Amino acid sequence: RNGADYSVFLNSASEWDGSDSGARPDEAVSWGKIKPNANPVKIYGEASFVFPLLAAETFVRHHNNKTQDKGQDNGQNK
């Protein structure tokens, strides 16, 4: 409601061709899809290549954070 706090656009369309997928994030702000104070990211690339990299990075960060948390817990219990 009232726009998203976060947004990542991943596509291979260019804005010059007039397609919706080629629109810049500021267009989404004007439509109310993204909040004006959000920090959107637009990635130009082939989704079948880029998306797995983004997903893998997300899992690695989550795993590393959990591993660090466990290490801190073990240190406190000694």
mmCIF file with all atom_site columns, C-alpha atoms in Angstrom:
data_model
loop_
_atom_site.group_PDB
_atom_site.id
_atom_site.type_symbol
_atom_site.label_atom_id
_atom_site.label_alt_id
_atom_site.label_comp_id
_atom_site.label_asym_id
_atom_site.label_entity_id
_atom_site.label_seq_id
_atom_site.pdbx_PDB_ins_code
_atom_site.Cartn_x
_atom_site.Cartn_y
_atom_site.Cartn_z
_atom_site.occupancy
_atom_site.B_iso_or_equiv
_atom_site.pdbx_formal_charge
_atom_site.auth_seq_id
_atom_site.auth_comp_id
_atom_site.auth_asym_id
_atom_site.auth_atom_id
_atom_site.pdbx_PDB_model_num
ATOM 1  C CA . ARG A 1 1  ? 0.000  0.000   0.000   1.00 0.00 ? 1  ARG A CA 1
ATOM 2  C CA . ASN A 1 2  ? 1.309  3.437   -0.965  1.00 0.00 ? 2  ASN A CA 1
ATOM 3  C CA . GLY A 1 3  ? 4.238  1.863   -2.804  1.00 0.00 ? 3  GLY A CA 1
ATOM 4  C CA . ALA A 1 4  ? 6.994  -0.618  -2.088  1.00 0.00 ? 4  ALA A CA 1
ATOM 5  C CA . ASP A 1 5  ? 9.886  0.115   0.263   1.00 0.00 ? 5  ASP A CA 1
ATOM 6  C CA . TYR A 1 6  ? 12.325 -1.882  -1.874  1.00 0.00 ? 6  TYR A CA 1
ATOM 7  C CA . SER A 1 7  ? 12.507 -2.777  -5.536  1.00 0.00 ? 7  SER A CA 1
ATOM 8  C CA . VAL A 1 8  ? 14.881 -4.548  -7.866  1.00 0.00 ? 8  VAL A CA 1
ATOM 9  C CA . PHE A 1 9  ? 14.197 -4.422  -11.589 1.00 0.00 ? 9  PHE A CA 1
ATOM 10 C CA . LEU A 1 10 ? 15.904 -7.128  -13.619 1.00 0.00 ? 10 LEU A CA 1
ATOM 11 C CA . ASN A 1 11 ? 15.358 -6.987  -17.351 1.00 0.00 ? 11 ASN A CA 1
ATOM 12 C CA . SER A 1 12 ? 16.964 -6.691  -20.739 1.00 0.00 ? 12 SER A CA 1
ATOM 13 C CA . ALA A 1 13 ? 14.626 -4.021  -22.133 1.00 0.00 ? 13 ALA A CA 1
ATOM 14 C CA . SER A 1 14 ? 15.831 -0.527  -22.917 1.00 0.00 ? 14 SER A CA 1
ATOM 15 C CA . GLU A 1 15 ? 13.865 2.531   -21.951 1.00 0.00 ? 15 GLU A CA 1
ATOM 16 C CA . TRP A 1 16 ? 14.179 4.050   -25.420 1.00 0.00 ? 16 TRP A CA 1
ATOM 17 C CA . ASP A 1 17 ? 11.862 1.456   -26.990 1.00 0.00 ? 17 ASP A CA 1
ATOM 18 C CA . GLY A 1 18 ? 8.885  2.657   -24.901 1.00 0.00 ? 18 GLY A CA 1
ATOM 19 C CA . SER A 1 19 ? 8.091  -0.699  -23.303 1.00 0.00 ? 19 SER A CA 1
ATOM 20 C CA . ASP A 1 20 ? 6.839  -0.919  -19.719 1.00 0.00 ? 20 ASP A CA 1
ATOM 21 C CA . SER A 1 21 ? 9.679  -3.224  -18.769 1.00 0.00 ? 21 SER A CA 1
ATOM 22 C CA . GLY A 1 22 ? 12.148 -0.664  -20.071 1.00 0.00 ? 22 GLY A CA 1
ATOM 23 C CA . ALA A 1 23 ? 10.779 2.116   -17.861 1.00 0.00 ? 23 ALA A CA 1
ATOM 24 C CA . ARG A 1 24 ? 13.094 3.559   -15.240 1.00 0.00 ? 24 ARG A CA 1
ATOM 25 C CA . PRO A 1 25 ? 12.299 3.222   -11.523 1.00 0.00 ? 25 PRO A CA 1
ATOM 26 C CA . ASP A 1 26 ? 11.298 6.898   -11.307 1.00 0.00 ? 26 ASP A CA 1
ATOM 27 C CA . GLU A 1 27 ? 8.332  6.012   -13.527 1.00 0.00 ? 27 GLU A CA 1
ATOM 28 C CA . ALA A 1 28 ? 7.234  3.438   -10.947 1.00 0.00 ? 28 ALA A CA 1
ATOM 29 C CA . VAL A 1 29 ? 7.448  6.164   -8.291  1.00 0.00 ? 29 VAL A CA 1
ATOM 30 C CA . SER A 1 30 ? 5.152  8.373   -10.364 1.00 0.00 ? 30 SER A CA 1
ATOM 31 C CA . TRP A 1 31 ? 2.668  5.478   -10.642 1.00 0.00 ? 31 TRP A CA 1
ATOM 32 C CA . GLY A 1 32 ? 2.754  4.922   -6.868  1.00 0.00 ? 32 GLY A CA 1
ATOM 33 C CA . LYS A 1 33 ? 4.341  1.471   -7.215  1.00 0.00 ? 33 LYS A CA 1
ATOM 34 C CA . ILE A 1 34 ? 7.472  2.502   -5.281  1.00 0.00 ? 34 ILE A CA 1
ATOM 35 C CA . LYS A 1 35 ? 7.678  4.945   -2.375  1.00 0.00 ? 35 LYS A CA 1
ATOM 36 C CA . PRO A 1 36 ? 9.444  8.217   -3.237  1.00 0.00 ? 36 PRO A CA 1
ATOM 37 C CA . ASN A 1 37 ? 12.069 7.649   -0.506  1.00 0.00 ? 37 ASN A CA 1
ATOM 38 C CA . ALA A 1 38 ? 12.844 4.077   -1.664  1.00 0.00 ? 38 ALA A CA 1
ATOM 39 C CA . ASN A 1 39 ? 16.213 3.262   -3.202  1.00 0.00 ? 39 ASN A CA 1
ATOM 40 C CA . PRO A 1 40 ? 15.324 1.184   -6.284  1.00 0.00 ? 40 PRO A CA 1
ATOM 41 C CA . VAL A 1 41 ? 17.871 -0.796  -8.266  1.00 0.00 ? 41 VAL A CA 1
ATOM 42 C CA . LYS A 1 42 ? 17.634 -1.600  -11.963 1.00 0.00 ? 42 LYS A CA 1
ATOM 43 C CA . ILE A 1 43 ? 19.834 -4.304  -13.428 1.00 0.00 ? 43 ILE A CA 1
ATOM 44 C CA . TYR A 1 44 ? 20.176 -4.568  -17.180 1.00 0.00 ? 44 TYR A CA 1
ATOM 45 C CA . GLY A 1 45 ? 20.960 -8.163  -18.045 1.00 0.00 ? 45 GLY A CA 1
ATOM 46 C CA . GLU A 1 46 ? 19.664 -11.541 -19.083 1.00 0.00 ? 46 GLU A CA 1
ATOM 47 C CA . ALA A 1 47 ? 17.509 -12.807 -16.215 1.00 0.00 ? 47 ALA A CA 1
ATOM 48 C CA . SER A 1 48 ? 18.441 -16.471 -16.732 1.00 0.00 ? 48 SER A CA 1
ATOM 49 C CA . PHE A 1 49 ? 22.054 -15.503 -15.983 1.00 0.00 ? 49 PHE A CA 1
ATOM 50 C CA . VAL A 1 50 ? 21.681 -12.726 -13.403 1.00 0.00 ? 50 VAL A CA 1
ATOM 51 C CA . PHE A 1 51 ? 18.833 -14.038 -11.216 1.00 0.00 ? 51 PHE A CA 1
ATOM 52 C CA . PRO A 1 52 ? 20.665 -17.194 -10.057 1.00 0.00 ? 52 PRO A CA 1
ATOM 53 C CA . LEU A 1 53 ? 23.609 -14.995 -9.034  1.00 0.00 ? 53 LEU A CA 1
ATOM 54 C CA . LEU A 1 54 ? 21.326 -12.700 -7.028  1.00 0.00 ? 54 LEU A CA 1
ATOM 55 C CA . ALA A 1 55 ? 19.592 -15.642 -5.365  1.00 0.00 ? 55 ALA A CA 1
ATOM 56 C CA . ALA A 1 56 ? 22.901 -17.338 -4.529  1.00 0.00 ? 56 ALA A CA 1
ATOM 57 C CA . GLU A 1 57 ? 24.270 -14.144 -2.963  1.00 0.00 ? 57 GLU A CA 1
ATOM 58 C CA . THR A 1 58 ? 21.149 -13.832 -0.823  1.00 0.00 ? 58 THR A CA 1
ATOM 59 C CA . PHE A 1 59 ? 21.502 -17.393 0.467   1.00 0.00 ? 59 PHE A CA 1
ATOM 60 C CA . VAL A 1 60 ? 25.230 -16.947 1.129   1.00 0.00 ? 60 VAL A CA 1
ATOM 61 C CA . ARG A 1 61 ? 24.624 -13.788 3.172   1.00 0.00 ? 61 ARG A CA 1
ATOM 62 C CA . HIS A 1 62 ? 21.873 -15.484 5.173   1.00 0.00 ? 62 HIS A CA 1
ATOM 63 C CA . HIS A 1 63 ? 24.070 -18.538 5.785   1.00 0.00 ? 63 HIS A CA 1
ATOM 64 C CA . ASN A 1 64 ? 27.057 -16.405 6.816   1.00 0.00 ? 64 ASN A CA 1
ATOM 65 C CA . ASN A 1 65 ? 24.934 -14.367 9.230   1.00 0.00 ? 65 ASN A CA 1
ATOM 66 C CA . LYS A 1 66 ? 23.565 -17.552 10.839  1.00 0.00 ? 66 LYS A CA 1
ATOM 67 C CA . THR A 1 67 ? 27.087 -19.005 11.068  1.00 0.00 ? 67 THR A CA 1
ATOM 68 C CA . GLN A 1 68 ? 28.399 -15.832 12.733  1.00 0.00 ? 68 GLN A CA 1
ATOM 69 C CA . ASP A 1 69 ? 25.481 -15.814 15.174  1.00 0.00 ? 69 ASP A CA 1
ATOM 70 C CA . LYS A 1 70 ? 26.193 -19.437 16.152  1.00 0.00 ? 70 LYS A CA 1
ATOM 71 C CA . GLY A 1 71 ? 29.866 -18.613 16.654  1.00 0.00 ? 71 GLY A CA 1
ATOM 72 C CA . GLN A 1 72 ? 28.978 -15.741 18.971  1.00 0.00 ? 72 GLN A CA 1
ATOM 73 C CA . ASP A 1 73 ? 26.549 -17.933 20.928  1.00 0.00 ? 73 ASP A CA 1
ATOM 74 C CA . ASN A 1 74 ? 29.202 -20.627 21.384  1.00 0.00 ? 74 ASN A CA 1
ATOM 75 C CA . GLY A 1 75 ? 31.712 -18.068 22.603  1.00 0.00 ? 75 GLY A CA 1
ATOM 76 C CA . GLN A 1 76 ? 29.285 -16.731 25.203  1.00 0.00 ? 76 GLN A CA 1
ATOM 77 C CA . ASN A 1 77 ? 28.470 -20.173 26.569  1.00 0.00 ? 77 ASN A CA 1
ATOM 78 C CA . LYS A 1 78 ? 32.094 -21.099 27.312  1.00 0.00 ? 78 LYS A CA 1
#
